[in-house]
Amino acid sequence: FQKHEFFVDMTCEGCSNAVTRVLHRLGGESFDIDLPNKKVCIDSEHNVDTLLETLKKTGKSASYLGEKSAQ
C-alpha cells in the first residue's frame, strides 16, 4: 500500500468523524487523522484521485500533500 498524506480543513471532532465515515465506506483503508494539523494520512491501494474525491464528500476542502515515506 502507498501512504498518502492529505490536508482536510477539519475544525472539530465532527469533521474528523465525517472523514472516518467516508473512508470506512471505501473499505479496507487504514488511516490516521491528525486533527490539530488538519492532516489525514491514508494507507491505500486506491489512487490519489479516488481518495481526494472521497475526502471531498465530507464537504470540507481537501488537497493532496504528497506521498509519505514509510518510516
PDB file of C-alpha atoms in Angstrom:
ATOM      1  CA  PHE A   1       0.000   0.000   0.000  1.00  0.00           C
ATOM      2  CA  GLN A   2       1.031   3.579  -0.581  1.00  0.00           C
ATOM      3  CA  LYS A   3       0.905   6.044   2.275  1.00  0.00           C
ATOM      4  CA  HIS A   4      -0.692   9.284   1.151  1.00  0.00           C
ATOM      5  CA  GLU A   5      -0.998  12.485   3.104  1.00  0.00           C
ATOM      6  CA  PHE A   6      -3.901  14.869   2.625  1.00  0.00           C
ATOM      7  CA  PHE A   7      -4.863  18.231   4.029  1.00  0.00           C
ATOM      8  CA  VAL A   8      -8.516  18.350   5.081  1.00  0.00           C
ATOM      9  CA  ASP A   9      -9.986  21.503   6.563  1.00  0.00           C
ATOM     10  CA  MET A  10     -11.223  19.880   9.784  1.00  0.00           C
ATOM     11  CA  THR A  11     -12.075  22.090  12.723  1.00  0.00           C
ATOM     12  CA  CYS A  12     -13.670  19.710  15.186  1.00  0.00           C
ATOM     13  CA  GLU A  13     -14.393  16.153  16.231  1.00  0.00           C
ATOM     14  CA  GLY A  14     -17.456  16.152  13.963  1.00  0.00           C
ATOM     15  CA  CYS A  15     -15.217  16.866  10.961  1.00  0.00           C
ATOM     16  CA  SER A  16     -12.851  14.040  11.758  1.00  0.00           C
ATOM     17  CA  ASN A  17     -15.841  11.726  12.278  1.00  0.00           C
ATOM     18  CA  ALA A  18     -17.088  12.664   8.801  1.00  0.00           C
ATOM     19  CA  VAL A  19     -13.669  11.773   7.366  1.00  0.00           C
ATOM     20  CA  THR A  20     -13.735   8.462   9.230  1.00  0.00           C
ATOM     21  CA  ARG A  21     -17.204   7.723   7.849  1.00  0.00           C
ATOM     22  CA  VAL A  22     -16.371   8.343   4.177  1.00  0.00           C
ATOM     23  CA  LEU A  23     -13.106   6.403   4.407  1.00  0.00           C
ATOM     24  CA  HIS A  24     -14.843   3.444   6.036  1.00  0.00           C
ATOM     25  CA  ARG A  25     -17.275   3.425   3.141  1.00  0.00           C
ATOM     26  CA  LEU A  26     -14.373   2.989   0.724  1.00  0.00           C
ATOM     27  CA  GLY A  27     -13.439  -0.109   2.657  1.00  0.00           C
ATOM     28  CA  GLY A  28     -10.123  -1.567   3.784  1.00  0.00           C
ATOM     29  CA  GLU A  29      -8.469   1.760   4.427  1.00  0.00           C
ATOM     30  CA  SER A  30      -6.051   2.197   7.258  1.00  0.00           C
ATOM     31  CA  PHE A  31      -5.660   5.857   8.188  1.00  0.00           C
ATOM     32  CA  ASP A  32      -4.596   8.340  10.836  1.00  0.00           C
ATOM     33  CA  ILE A  33      -6.334  11.620  11.414  1.00  0.00           C
ATOM     34  CA  ASP A  34      -4.277  14.474  12.809  1.00  0.00           C
ATOM     35  CA  LEU A  35      -6.982  16.971  13.747  1.00  0.00           C
ATOM     36  CA  PRO A  36      -4.775  19.779  15.142  1.00  0.00           C
ATOM     37  CA  ASN A  37      -2.708  19.864  11.934  1.00  0.00           C
ATOM     38  CA  LYS A  38      -5.683  19.110   9.664  1.00  0.00           C
ATOM     39  CA  LYS A  39      -3.939  16.161   8.091  1.00  0.00           C
ATOM     40  CA  VAL A  40      -5.163  12.734   7.114  1.00  0.00           C
ATOM     41  CA  CYS A  41      -2.640  10.032   6.366  1.00  0.00           C
ATOM     42  CA  ILE A  42      -4.067   7.085   4.434  1.00  0.00           C
ATOM     43  CA  ASP A  43      -2.594   3.666   3.631  1.00  0.00           C
ATOM     44  CA  SER A  44      -4.375   2.690   0.483  1.00  0.00           C
ATOM     45  CA  GLU A  45      -4.340   0.800  -2.756  1.00  0.00           C
ATOM     46  CA  HIS A  46      -6.755   3.367  -4.210  1.00  0.00           C
ATOM     47  CA  ASN A  47      -5.316   6.119  -6.349  1.00  0.00           C
ATOM     48  CA  VAL A  48      -4.988   9.688  -5.129  1.00  0.00           C
ATOM     49  CA  ASP A  49      -7.934  10.938  -7.204  1.00  0.00           C
ATOM     50  CA  THR A  50     -10.281   8.405  -5.649  1.00  0.00           C
ATOM     51  CA  LEU A  51      -9.086   9.274  -2.151  1.00  0.00           C
ATOM     52  CA  LEU A  52      -9.380  13.002  -2.775  1.00  0.00           C
ATOM     53  CA  GLU A  53     -12.904  12.636  -4.191  1.00  0.00           C
ATOM     54  CA  THR A  54     -13.814  10.581  -1.134  1.00  0.00           C
ATOM     55  CA  LEU A  55     -12.420  13.163   1.286  1.00  0.00           C
ATOM     56  CA  LYS A  56     -14.295  15.929  -0.530  1.00  0.00           C
ATOM     57  CA  LYS A  57     -17.572  14.092   0.137  1.00  0.00           C
ATOM     58  CA  THR A  58     -17.266  15.407   3.695  1.00  0.00           C
ATOM     59  CA  GLY A  59     -17.958  18.884   2.314  1.00  0.00           C
ATOM     60  CA  LYS A  60     -14.573  20.090   3.569  1.00  0.00           C
ATOM     61  CA  SER A  61     -11.856  21.423   1.333  1.00  0.00           C
ATOM     62  CA  ALA A  62      -9.216  18.765   0.815  1.00  0.00           C
ATOM     63  CA  SER A  63      -5.923  18.674  -1.015  1.00  0.00           C
ATOM     64  CA  TYR A  64      -3.155  16.171  -1.635  1.00  0.00           C
ATOM     65  CA  LEU A  65       0.072  16.850   0.245  1.00  0.00           C
ATOM     66  CA  GLY A  66       2.105  14.018  -1.184  1.00  0.00           C
ATOM     67  CA  GLU A  67       3.384  10.559  -0.564  1.00  0.00           C
ATOM     68  CA  LYS A  68       4.577   9.812   2.912  1.00  0.00           C
ATOM     69  CA  SER A  69       7.628   7.638   3.016  1.00  0.00           C
ATOM     70  CA  ALA A  70       7.300   4.671   5.328  1.00  0.00           C
ATOM     71  CA  GLN A  71       9.409   5.186   8.432  1.00  0.00           C
TER      72      GLN A  71
END
